[in-house]
Coordinates of C-alpha atoms in Angstrom, one line a residue:
Chain A
M1 CA 119.7 242.0 50.3
T2 CA 119.3 239.9 53.3
T3 CA 116.8 237.8 51.5
S4 CA 117.3 234.1 52.1
T5 CA 117.3 231.7 49.2
P6 CA 114.6 229.1 48.8
A7 CA 117.2 226.5 49.9
D8 CA 117.1 228.3 53.3
T9 CA 113.2 228.6 53.3
R10 CA 113.1 224.8 53.3
T11 CA 114.3 225.0 56.7
L12 CA 112.2 226.7 59.1
A13 CA 114.7 229.4 60.0
T14 CA 117.4 231.1 58.0
T15 CA 119.4 230.7 61.0
P16 CA 123.1 231.7 60.5
K17 CA 126.3 230.4 61.7
T18 CA 126.2 231.8 65.3
R19 CA 123.1 229.8 66.4
R20 CA 124.0 228.8 69.9
R21 CA 122.1 229.4 73.2
V22 CA 122.6 232.8 74.9
R23 CA 124.8 231.5 77.8
P24 CA 124.4 234.0 80.5
H25 CA 120.9 233.3 81.0
L26 CA 119.6 230.9 83.6
A27 CA 116.9 228.4 83.4
A28 CA 114.5 230.9 84.9
T29 CA 115.0 233.3 81.9
H30 CA 114.2 230.4 79.5
R31 CA 111.0 229.4 81.4
R32 CA 110.0 233.1 81.2
A33 CA 110.6 233.0 77.5
A34 CA 108.5 230.0 77.1
W35 CA 105.8 231.9 79.1
I36 CA 105.7 234.7 76.5
F37 CA 105.3 232.2 73.8
A38 CA 102.7 230.1 75.5
P39 CA 99.6 232.4 74.7
S40 CA 100.3 231.7 71.0
M41 CA 100.7 228.2 71.4
L42 CA 97.3 228.0 73.6
V43 CA 95.4 230.1 70.7
S44 CA 96.9 227.6 68.2
A45 CA 95.8 224.6 70.3
I46 CA 92.2 226.0 70.5
F47 CA 91.7 227.7 67.2
V48 CA 93.6 225.2 65.0
Y49 CA 93.9 221.8 66.7
A50 CA 90.8 221.7 69.0
F51 CA 88.6 223.3 66.2
I52 CA 89.8 220.6 63.8
G53 CA 89.1 217.9 66.4
V54 CA 85.5 219.5 66.6
T55 CA 85.1 219.5 62.8
I56 CA 86.2 215.7 62.6
Y57 CA 83.6 215.1 65.4
I58 CA 80.9 216.8 63.5
S59 CA 81.6 214.9 60.4
F60 CA 80.8 211.7 62.4
S61 CA 77.7 213.1 64.0
N62 CA 74.2 213.8 62.9
W63 CA 74.5 217.5 63.2
K64 CA 72.8 218.7 59.9
I65 CA 71.7 222.4 60.6
G66 CA 73.6 225.0 62.5
T67 CA 70.7 226.0 64.7
N68 CA 70.0 222.4 65.8
A69 CA 73.2 220.8 67.2
D70 CA 72.5 217.2 66.9
L71 CA 75.8 215.8 68.5
S72 CA 74.7 212.1 68.6
L73 CA 76.9 210.0 66.5
R74 CA 75.7 208.7 63.1
E75 CA 75.4 205.0 62.6
P76 CA 77.3 203.3 61.2
L77 CA 80.2 205.5 62.0
G78 CA 81.7 207.1 58.8
A79 CA 78.4 207.0 56.9
T80 CA 78.6 210.6 56.0
Y81 CA 81.9 209.9 54.2
V82 CA 80.6 207.0 52.3
E83 CA 77.3 209.0 51.4
M84 CA 79.4 211.8 50.3
L85 CA 82.0 209.9 48.2
Q86 CA 79.2 208.2 46.2
E87 CA 77.7 211.6 45.4
F88 CA 78.1 212.9 41.9
R89 CA 78.7 216.4 43.1
A90 CA 81.6 215.3 45.5
Q91 CA 83.3 213.3 43.0
S92 CA 83.0 216.1 40.5
S93 CA 84.6 218.4 42.9
L94 CA 87.2 216.0 43.8
R95 CA 88.1 215.3 40.0
N96 CA 88.2 219.1 39.5
I97 CA 90.5 219.9 42.3
I98 CA 93.0 217.2 41.1
V99 CA 92.8 218.5 37.4
F100 CA 93.1 221.9 38.5
T101 CA 96.0 221.5 40.7
V102 CA 98.1 219.3 38.4
L103 CA 97.6 221.7 35.4
F104 CA 97.9 224.8 37.4
L105 CA 101.1 223.6 39.0
A106 CA 102.6 222.6 35.9
I107 CA 101.7 225.9 34.1
A108 CA 102.6 228.3 37.0
I109 CA 106.0 226.6 37.8
L110 CA 107.2 226.2 34.2
A111 CA 106.1 229.9 33.4
G112 CA 107.7 231.2 36.6
L113 CA 111.0 229.3 35.7
V114 CA 110.9 230.6 32.1
A115 CA 110.2 234.1 33.3
A116 CA 112.9 234.0 35.9
L117 CA 115.6 232.6 33.6
L118 CA 114.8 235.5 31.1
I119 CA 114.5 238.2 33.7
H120 CA 117.8 236.9 35.5
H121 CA 119.6 237.4 32.0
V122 CA 117.9 240.4 30.7
A123 CA 120.2 243.5 29.9
I124 CA 118.0 246.2 31.1
G125 CA 114.7 246.8 32.9
R126 CA 115.2 243.7 35.3
G127 CA 113.4 245.5 38.1
F128 CA 110.5 246.5 35.9
F129 CA 109.9 243.2 34.4
R130 CA 110.0 241.6 37.9
T131 CA 107.6 244.1 39.3
V132 CA 105.0 243.4 36.5
F133 CA 105.3 239.7 36.9
L134 CA 104.7 239.6 40.5
L135 CA 102.1 242.2 40.5
P136 CA 99.1 240.0 40.1
Y137 CA 100.2 238.5 43.4
A138 CA 99.3 241.6 45.3
L139 CA 95.6 241.2 44.1
S140 CA 92.7 239.5 45.8
F141 CA 91.4 236.2 44.1
I142 CA 88.2 238.0 43.7
V143 CA 89.7 240.8 41.7
T144 CA 91.5 238.3 39.5
G145 CA 88.4 236.4 39.2
V146 CA 86.2 239.1 38.0
V147 CA 88.7 240.2 35.3
W148 CA 89.1 236.8 33.9
R149 CA 85.5 236.1 34.0
W150 CA 85.1 239.0 31.6
I151 CA 88.0 238.0 29.4
F152 CA 86.5 234.5 29.0
A153 CA 82.9 235.7 28.8
P154 CA 81.6 233.5 25.9
A155 CA 79.9 236.4 23.9
T156 CA 82.4 239.2 24.3
G157 CA 85.8 237.6 25.4
I158 CA 88.5 235.7 23.9
N159 CA 86.0 233.8 21.8
E160 CA 85.7 237.1 19.6
I161 CA 89.3 236.4 18.7
L162 CA 88.8 232.7 18.1
R163 CA 85.8 233.5 15.8
A164 CA 87.9 236.0 13.9
I165 CA 90.6 233.4 13.2
G166 CA 88.0 231.1 11.9
I167 CA 86.7 228.9 14.8
A168 CA 83.1 229.1 14.2
D169 CA 82.1 227.4 17.3
P170 CA 84.3 228.2 20.3
P171 CA 83.8 226.8 23.6
G172 CA 81.4 228.3 26.2
W173 CA 84.3 228.1 28.8
T174 CA 83.0 228.3 32.3
T175 CA 79.6 227.5 31.0
D176 CA 80.7 224.5 28.9
T177 CA 80.0 221.0 30.2
T178 CA 82.4 219.2 27.9
I179 CA 85.0 216.9 29.6
I180 CA 88.1 216.6 27.3
G181 CA 89.4 213.2 27.1
A182 CA 86.7 211.5 29.2
L183 CA 88.1 208.1 30.2
N184 CA 85.2 206.4 31.3
D185 CA 81.4 206.1 30.8
P186 CA 79.7 207.4 34.1
S187 CA 77.0 204.8 33.8
G188 CA 79.7 202.0 33.8
T189 CA 80.3 201.4 37.3
D190 CA 78.2 201.8 40.5
F191 CA 80.7 204.0 42.3
L192 CA 82.3 206.3 39.6
K193 CA 79.3 208.6 38.7
V194 CA 81.6 211.3 37.2
Q195 CA 83.6 211.3 34.1
L196 CA 87.4 211.5 34.5
G197 CA 89.1 214.0 32.2
V198 CA 89.7 217.6 31.9
P199 CA 86.7 219.9 32.0
V200 CA 86.8 222.7 29.5
A201 CA 85.2 224.8 32.2
L202 CA 88.3 224.7 34.2
I203 CA 90.6 226.2 31.6
P204 CA 89.8 229.7 32.3
I205 CA 90.2 229.3 36.1
I206 CA 93.6 227.6 35.5
V207 CA 94.8 230.4 33.2
A208 CA 93.6 233.0 35.9
A209 CA 95.2 231.2 38.7
A210 CA 98.5 230.7 36.8
W211 CA 98.5 234.4 35.9
Q212 CA 98.0 235.4 39.6
L213 CA 100.7 233.0 41.0
L214 CA 103.4 232.4 38.3
G215 CA 105.1 235.6 39.8
F216 CA 105.4 233.8 43.1
A217 CA 107.3 230.9 41.4
M218 CA 109.3 233.6 39.5
A219 CA 110.4 235.3 42.7
M220 CA 111.4 232.0 44.2
Y221 CA 113.4 230.9 41.2
L222 CA 115.1 234.4 40.9
A223 CA 116.2 234.2 44.5
G224 CA 117.6 230.7 43.6
L225 CA 119.3 232.0 40.5
G226 CA 120.9 234.7 42.6
S227 CA 122.5 232.1 44.9
I228 CA 124.3 230.2 42.1
P229 CA 127.9 231.0 42.3
E230 CA 129.1 232.9 39.2
E231 CA 132.4 230.8 39.0
H232 CA 130.5 227.6 38.3
L233 CA 128.9 229.1 35.1
E234 CA 132.2 230.7 34.1
A235 CA 134.0 227.3 34.6
A236 CA 131.3 225.6 32.5
S237 CA 131.8 228.3 29.7
V238 CA 135.5 227.8 29.7
D239 CA 135.0 224.1 29.1
G240 CA 132.9 225.1 26.2
A241 CA 129.3 224.6 27.4
N242 CA 126.8 226.4 25.5
A243 CA 123.9 228.4 27.2
W244 CA 121.5 225.5 27.1
Q245 CA 124.0 223.0 28.5
R246 CA 124.8 225.5 31.2
I247 CA 121.0 225.7 32.1
R248 CA 120.5 222.1 31.8
H249 CA 123.5 220.8 33.8
I250 CA 124.3 223.6 36.3
V251 CA 121.4 226.0 36.7
L252 CA 118.4 223.6 36.9
P253 CA 120.0 221.1 39.4
Q254 CA 120.7 224.1 41.6
L255 CA 117.0 225.3 41.3
W256 CA 115.8 222.1 42.6
P257 CA 115.3 223.4 46.3
A258 CA 113.4 226.3 44.8
T259 CA 111.2 223.9 42.8
V260 CA 110.3 221.9 45.8
T261 CA 109.3 225.0 47.7
C262 CA 107.2 226.3 44.9
L263 CA 105.6 223.0 44.4
V264 CA 104.5 222.5 48.0
L265 CA 103.4 226.0 48.6
L266 CA 101.5 226.4 45.3
L267 CA 99.9 222.9 45.8
H268 CA 98.4 223.9 49.1
V269 CA 97.1 227.1 47.6
A270 CA 95.7 225.0 44.7
L271 CA 93.9 222.6 47.1
K272 CA 92.3 225.4 49.0
I273 CA 91.0 227.4 46.1
F274 CA 87.9 228.9 46.7
D275 CA 87.4 232.6 46.1
L276 CA 88.7 232.5 42.6
V277 CA 86.2 229.9 41.4
V278 CA 83.4 231.8 43.2
A279 CA 84.1 234.9 41.4
M280 CA 84.5 233.1 38.0
S281 CA 81.9 230.7 37.9
G282 CA 80.7 229.2 41.4
S283 CA 79.7 225.4 41.1
G284 CA 79.2 225.7 37.2
P285 CA 76.5 223.9 35.2
G286 CA 76.4 220.3 36.5
F287 CA 79.1 221.1 39.1
V288 CA 81.6 221.2 36.2
T289 CA 83.8 223.9 38.1
D290 CA 82.7 222.8 41.7
V291 CA 85.8 222.3 44.0
P292 CA 85.9 221.3 47.6
G293 CA 86.0 224.8 48.9
I294 CA 82.6 225.7 47.2
Y295 CA 81.2 222.2 48.1
I296 CA 81.8 222.9 51.7
Y297 CA 80.4 226.6 51.5
N298 CA 77.3 225.2 49.9
Y299 CA 76.6 222.7 52.6
L300 CA 77.3 225.0 55.5
T301 CA 73.5 225.9 55.4
S302 CA 72.0 222.5 55.2
R303 CA 74.4 219.6 56.0
Y304 CA 77.0 220.4 58.8
D305 CA 78.1 216.8 58.8
K306 CA 78.8 216.6 55.0
A307 CA 80.4 220.1 55.0
S308 CA 82.8 218.9 57.8
A309 CA 83.5 215.6 56.1
M310 CA 84.7 217.3 53.0
S311 CA 86.7 219.9 55.0
I312 CA 88.4 216.8 56.7
V313 CA 89.1 215.3 53.2
L314 CA 90.5 218.8 52.1
L315 CA 92.5 219.0 55.3
V316 CA 93.9 215.4 54.8
M317 CA 95.1 216.3 51.3
T318 CA 96.7 219.5 52.4
L319 CA 98.5 218.0 55.5
A320 CA 99.7 215.2 53.3
V321 CA 101.8 217.9 51.3
I322 CA 102.6 220.2 54.0
V323 CA 103.5 218.1 57.1
P324 CA 106.6 216.2 55.4
Y325 CA 107.8 219.6 54.2
L326 CA 107.5 221.0 57.7
V327 CA 109.0 218.1 59.4
R328 CA 111.9 218.1 56.9
G329 CA 112.4 221.7 57.7
Y330 CA 112.5 220.8 61.4
R331 CA 115.1 218.0 61.0
H332 CA 117.4 220.0 58.8
E333 CA 117.2 222.6 61.5
R334 CA 118.0 220.2 64.3
K335 CA 121.1 219.0 62.4
A336 CA 122.3 222.7 61.7
Chain B
M1 CA 146.0 246.4 36.1
T2 CA 149.6 247.1 36.5
T3 CA 151.4 249.5 38.9
T4 CA 153.3 251.1 36.0
V5 CA 150.2 252.7 34.7
E6 CA 150.2 256.5 35.4
P7 CA 147.5 257.6 37.7
T8 CA 145.7 259.7 35.1
T9 CA 145.8 256.9 32.6
R10 CA 144.4 254.5 35.3
A11 CA 141.6 257.0 35.9
V12 CA 140.9 257.1 32.1
L13 CA 140.9 253.3 31.9
T14 CA 138.7 252.6 34.9
G15 CA 136.3 255.4 33.6
N16 CA 136.1 253.7 30.4
R17 CA 135.6 250.3 32.0
R18 CA 132.8 252.0 34.0
A19 CA 131.4 253.6 30.8
R20 CA 131.6 250.2 29.1
K21 CA 129.6 248.6 32.1
A22 CA 127.0 251.3 31.9
S23 CA 126.5 250.8 28.3
A24 CA 126.3 247.0 28.9
R25 CA 123.4 247.9 31.4
V26 CA 121.5 249.9 28.7
L27 CA 121.3 247.8 25.8
P28 CA 122.0 244.2 24.9
H29 CA 125.1 243.6 22.7
T30 CA 124.4 240.3 21.4
V31 CA 121.7 238.6 19.3
G32 CA 120.8 236.3 22.3
G33 CA 120.6 239.5 24.4
W34 CA 118.3 240.9 22.2
V35 CA 116.0 237.7 22.0
V36 CA 116.0 237.7 25.9
L37 CA 114.9 241.2 26.1
A38 CA 112.2 240.8 23.2
L39 CA 110.8 237.7 25.1
C40 CA 110.8 239.6 28.4
V41 CA 108.9 242.5 26.8
L42 CA 106.4 240.1 25.2
G43 CA 105.8 238.2 28.5
T44 CA 105.3 241.6 30.2
A45 CA 102.7 242.7 27.6
L46 CA 100.8 239.4 28.3
M47 CA 100.8 239.8 32.0
L48 CA 99.6 243.3 31.5
V49 CA 96.6 242.3 29.4
P50 CA 94.2 241.8 32.1
V51 CA 95.4 245.1 33.8
Y52 CA 94.6 247.0 30.5
V53 CA 91.1 245.1 30.4
I54 CA 90.1 246.3 33.9
I55 CA 91.0 249.9 33.1
A56 CA 89.6 250.0 29.7
T57 CA 86.4 248.3 30.7
A58 CA 86.1 250.4 33.9
L59 CA 86.3 253.6 31.8
S60 CA 83.5 252.6 29.5
G61 CA 81.2 254.3 32.0
T62 CA 77.3 254.3 31.6
T63 CA 77.2 253.1 28.1
G64 CA 77.8 249.6 29.6
A65 CA 80.6 247.3 28.9
P66 CA 82.0 247.1 25.5
G67 CA 81.1 244.3 23.0
F68 CA 84.7 243.1 23.0
F69 CA 86.9 242.8 26.0
L70 CA 90.0 244.5 24.4
A71 CA 87.9 247.6 23.0
F72 CA 88.9 250.8 24.5
P73 CA 85.8 253.0 25.2
D74 CA 85.1 255.8 22.5
A75 CA 84.0 258.2 25.2
P76 CA 86.0 257.4 28.3
S77 CA 84.3 258.3 31.7
L78 CA 84.6 258.0 35.2
Q79 CA 80.8 257.1 35.6
A80 CA 81.4 253.6 36.4
F81 CA 83.8 254.5 39.2
A82 CA 81.1 256.8 40.7
S83 CA 78.6 253.9 40.8
A84 CA 81.1 251.4 42.1
W85 CA 82.3 253.8 44.9
E86 CA 78.6 254.2 45.9
K87 CA 78.3 250.5 46.5
L88 CA 81.7 249.8 47.8
H89 CA 82.7 252.8 50.0
G90 CA 81.1 251.1 53.1
S91 CA 83.0 248.0 52.7
L92 CA 86.2 249.5 51.8
A93 CA 85.9 251.4 55.1
N94 CA 85.1 248.0 56.7
S95 CA 88.2 246.5 55.2
L96 CA 90.3 249.4 56.4
Q97 CA 88.9 249.0 59.9
I98 CA 89.7 245.3 59.8
T99 CA 93.1 245.4 58.2
I100 CA 94.9 248.1 60.1
P101 CA 94.4 246.8 63.8
A102 CA 94.8 243.1 62.6
A103 CA 97.8 243.7 60.7
I104 CA 99.5 245.6 63.6
I105 CA 98.5 243.5 66.5
S106 CA 99.4 240.2 64.8
T107 CA 102.8 241.8 63.7
A108 CA 103.3 242.8 67.5
I109 CA 102.6 239.2 68.5
G110 CA 104.9 237.7 65.8
S111 CA 107.7 240.1 66.7
L112 CA 107.6 238.9 70.4
N113 CA 107.4 235.3 69.4
G114 CA 110.1 235.6 67.0
Y115 CA 112.4 237.1 69.5
I116 CA 111.8 234.5 72.0
L117 CA 112.1 231.6 69.4
S118 CA 115.5 233.0 67.8
K119 CA 117.1 234.4 70.9
Y120 CA 115.9 232.2 73.9
P121 CA 115.1 228.9 72.3
F122 CA 113.8 226.9 75.3
K123 CA 113.6 223.1 75.2
G124 CA 111.1 221.9 72.7
S125 CA 110.6 225.4 71.1
T126 CA 111.4 224.2 67.5
V127 CA 108.9 221.4 67.6
L128 CA 106.2 223.8 69.2
F129 CA 107.0 226.2 66.4
T130 CA 106.6 223.6 63.7
I131 CA 103.3 222.7 65.4
L132 CA 102.3 226.4 65.2
L133 CA 103.3 226.7 61.6
V134 CA 100.7 224.0 60.6
G135 CA 98.2 226.7 61.4
M136 CA 99.4 228.7 58.6
F137 CA 98.6 226.1 56.0
I138 CA 95.3 224.5 57.1
P139 CA 92.4 225.0 54.8
F140 CA 90.3 227.4 57.0
Q141 CA 87.2 225.5 56.0
A142 CA 88.4 222.8 58.5
V143 CA 87.8 225.2 61.3
I144 CA 85.1 227.3 60.1
I145 CA 82.1 225.7 61.8
P146 CA 83.6 225.7 65.3
L147 CA 84.8 229.3 64.6
F148 CA 81.3 230.3 63.4
Q149 CA 79.8 228.7 66.6
F150 CA 82.5 230.1 68.9
L151 CA 82.2 233.8 67.6
N152 CA 78.5 233.4 68.0
M153 CA 78.9 232.4 71.6
L154 CA 80.9 235.6 72.2
N155 CA 78.3 237.5 70.3
L156 CA 81.1 238.5 68.1
Q157 CA 79.7 236.8 64.8
G158 CA 79.0 239.2 62.0
T159 CA 81.0 241.9 63.7
I160 CA 84.2 243.8 62.6
L161 CA 85.8 243.0 66.0
G162 CA 85.3 239.4 65.4
L163 CA 86.9 239.6 62.0
I164 CA 89.9 241.5 63.5
V165 CA 90.3 238.8 66.0
V166 CA 90.2 235.9 63.6
H167 CA 92.7 237.6 61.4
I168 CA 94.9 238.3 64.3
I169 CA 94.8 234.6 65.5
Y170 CA 95.5 233.1 62.0
G171 CA 97.9 235.7 61.4
I172 CA 100.2 234.7 64.1
P173 CA 102.1 231.7 62.6
I174 CA 103.2 233.7 59.6
T175 CA 104.3 236.8 61.4
T176 CA 106.1 234.7 64.0
L177 CA 108.0 232.8 61.0
I178 CA 108.8 236.3 59.3
F179 CA 110.3 237.6 62.7
R180 CA 112.0 234.5 63.6
N181 CA 114.0 234.5 60.4
Y182 CA 114.6 238.2 60.5
Y183 CA 115.8 238.2 64.2
A184 CA 118.1 235.1 63.3
G185 CA 120.1 237.6 61.3
I186 CA 120.6 239.8 64.3
P187 CA 123.9 238.8 66.2
D188 CA 123.2 237.0 69.6
A189 CA 126.2 238.9 70.8
L190 CA 124.0 242.0 71.2
V191 CA 121.6 240.0 73.4
E192 CA 124.4 238.6 75.5
A193 CA 125.9 242.1 76.0
A194 CA 122.7 243.4 77.2
A195 CA 122.2 240.4 79.6
I196 CA 125.8 241.2 80.8
D197 CA 124.6 244.7 81.4
G198 CA 121.7 243.5 83.5
A199 CA 118.9 243.7 81.1
G200 CA 116.3 241.0 81.2
I201 CA 114.1 239.7 78.6
W202 CA 111.7 242.6 78.3
R203 CA 114.3 245.3 78.6
T204 CA 116.4 243.5 75.9
Y205 CA 113.5 243.4 73.7
T206 CA 112.5 247.0 74.2
R207 CA 115.9 248.7 74.1
I208 CA 117.8 246.3 71.7
M209 CA 115.7 244.3 69.5
L210 CA 112.8 246.6 68.8
P211 CA 114.9 249.4 67.6
L212 CA 116.4 247.1 65.1
S213 CA 113.2 245.6 64.0
G214 CA 112.4 248.4 61.4
P215 CA 112.7 246.2 58.2
G216 CA 111.2 243.0 59.8
I217 CA 108.3 245.1 60.8
V218 CA 107.7 246.5 57.4
V219 CA 107.8 243.2 55.9
A220 CA 105.3 241.7 58.3
I221 CA 103.0 244.7 58.0
I222 CA 102.9 244.6 54.3
F223 CA 102.4 240.8 54.3
Q224 CA 99.7 241.0 56.9
C225 CA 97.9 244.1 55.2
T226 CA 97.9 242.2 51.8
N227 CA 96.7 238.9 53.2
I228 CA 93.9 240.5 55.4
W229 CA 92.7 243.0 52.8
N230 CA 92.5 240.2 50.2
D231 CA 90.7 237.8 52.4
F232 CA 87.3 236.5 51.1
L233 CA 86.5 233.2 52.9
F234 CA 86.5 234.7 56.6
G235 CA 84.6 237.8 55.3
F236 CA 82.2 235.8 53.2
I237 CA 81.4 233.5 56.0
L238 CA 81.8 235.3 59.2
A239 CA 80.7 238.8 58.3
S240 CA 77.2 240.4 58.2
P241 CA 76.2 242.9 55.5
A242 CA 77.1 245.7 57.9
S243 CA 80.7 244.4 58.3
W244 CA 81.4 242.9 54.8
P245 CA 84.9 243.5 53.6
A246 CA 85.5 245.0 50.2
P247 CA 86.1 241.6 48.2
V248 CA 82.8 240.2 49.5
T249 CA 80.9 243.2 48.2
L250 CA 82.9 243.3 45.1
N251 CA 81.9 239.6 44.4
N252 CA 78.3 240.4 45.2
L253 CA 78.3 242.9 42.3
I254 CA 78.4 240.1 39.9
G255 CA 74.8 239.3 40.8
T256 CA 72.7 236.6 39.6
T257 CA 71.4 237.3 36.0
T258 CA 73.4 240.1 34.4
V259 CA 76.7 241.5 35.2
D260 CA 77.5 245.2 34.6
Y261 CA 81.1 244.8 33.8
S262 CA 82.1 248.5 33.6
E263 CA 81.0 248.8 37.1
L264 CA 82.3 245.5 38.2
M265 CA 85.9 246.5 36.8
A266 CA 85.8 249.9 38.4
G267 CA 85.0 248.2 41.7
A268 CA 87.9 245.8 41.1
V269 CA 90.2 248.9 40.7
L270 CA 89.0 250.2 43.9
V271 CA 89.4 247.1 45.7
A272 CA 93.0 246.3 44.1
A273 CA 94.3 249.8 44.6
P274 CA 95.5 249.8 48.2
T275 CA 97.4 246.5 48.0
V276 CA 98.8 247.4 44.5
V277 CA 99.9 250.9 45.7
L278 CA 101.6 249.1 48.6
Y279 CA 103.4 246.7 46.5
L280 CA 104.7 249.1 44.0
I281 CA 106.0 251.5 46.7
L282 CA 107.4 248.9 49.0
G283 CA 107.8 245.9 46.6
R284 CA 111.2 245.1 47.7
F285 CA 110.0 244.3 51.2
F286 CA 107.2 242.4 49.7
V287 CA 109.6 240.1 47.8
R288 CA 111.7 239.7 51.0
G289 CA 108.7 238.4 53.0
L290 CA 107.9 236.0 50.1
T291 CA 111.2 234.4 49.9
A292 CA 112.3 234.7 53.4
G293 CA 108.9 233.7 54.7
A294 CA 108.1 231.3 51.9
V295 CA 104.5 232.1 52.6
K296 CA 101.3 230.7 50.8

């Protein structure tokens, strides 16, 4: 297998030892090489960077509906952001995305780690187990969403089991407006209109997302496990370390790069979550399952400025995670 | 093994050792091994529950969805598949028309870019590549309004061609990353040798790199096919009913008031089938793309 380890994926390239410039070529060749790459950069400059610039501009403008491009700037500048952040719905979708991201990451990464440790050490059927655990990753979030929507359907789904074991009044899942552990009374402050806590309605979505993506974490961890030198473990065994001690002191530290990769890549998937929520619940009652992705979509028909402002908030959150990761990869590579 | 052992004895010994190894591969021989195996089986069973649910519910046919999600239909039928196919076949065809050209073209561009970046790294190429990679991670909502307006300007909004173009453009960073990593594993000496023989950039690419690109191409194509086939956001916002890709139509089956779960699950099977089959047949390459590309 030429599969690179997660340690390598932290750097942008899995460049091997012989990474030096091809000598016989002259400057002209390199210039020609740059020209071949140029169209892709041009496309990126327009479709990524210029378009983001346009979206930022719209978020400061008076452009409300698509058919009527009002490009005048809104007074005072940034009023759209202020208006948005004071809105119950926007606060709800931001609370939801944070709760969703934290819980989903914790579950997917832990489950992926446990699955990888088990599958790495299983005597038979390793390929089969690996295939099954990664299988959901091949699905569309819409497919995942419709299945889990059915599994959590209040009348016919998991609640049937809960009732059978004596829970008379099981939750309504995606239709439930309960917030677990609500910290604050929403009437308490002027600004905070939403209750902070874990909405029950998000649980099915978190479970579905973890089901779909824990295989990704598992694949990363399996690659990481494969790169741990056998001798280290043998040496530890000789020194009398038991299985748990070997995992705790030798395996887990070496899996740290894989953990960072998983964290970053799953975090950016989580922040952008859209299709899964659309298929399972949409905004939910009282926006209890609203997320920035859905918020933006809903305002695309009525408030271009607000939709843009929320996408910039989402973009900033994503870049705050991704850019340090990419820059570190870039630095790592420069050194190599 | 000492040299004093007779050849035949040695054969027997190594044979035994091989046999012991083989038996170790068949069943665990410690309590811990059995526990690990049992946990793996349990985890697999849990992971497969939703798969069972899709299939069981899809088979419940016209009688409607069962009253309990784990129930297997008394009289399994393919009726739900027939009605789901009726509603989905058009968008499945759209998805094929979008996925195939977009995957092929973005792979071709990624291959060229990866070749340039790994074999002719010009001044500033690494930083440019890092800038390009950001495009892979941005939430597409942040470009959707300008994109919509832009496609509208070109009369491509709502068309299949428009979706193909969009998927090619936003697929370039990931395919470039995959090929850059893949070509880094091909010795520079080959390129140098070709240069000494007088081959330029293009000839080296077509005569040397392309013939060696097989596995890289498979990885990139599988990745792009899966990503593009499973796309919802672009299809949802940029397509018109005539060009809706399959996940959008599947989502529309949910409707507003009542949901026909047996039809919905049959539809889910139809939408999931192509990527699942691809994954089951070529899963090895799929995993390679995941870990080498460290994608999404």
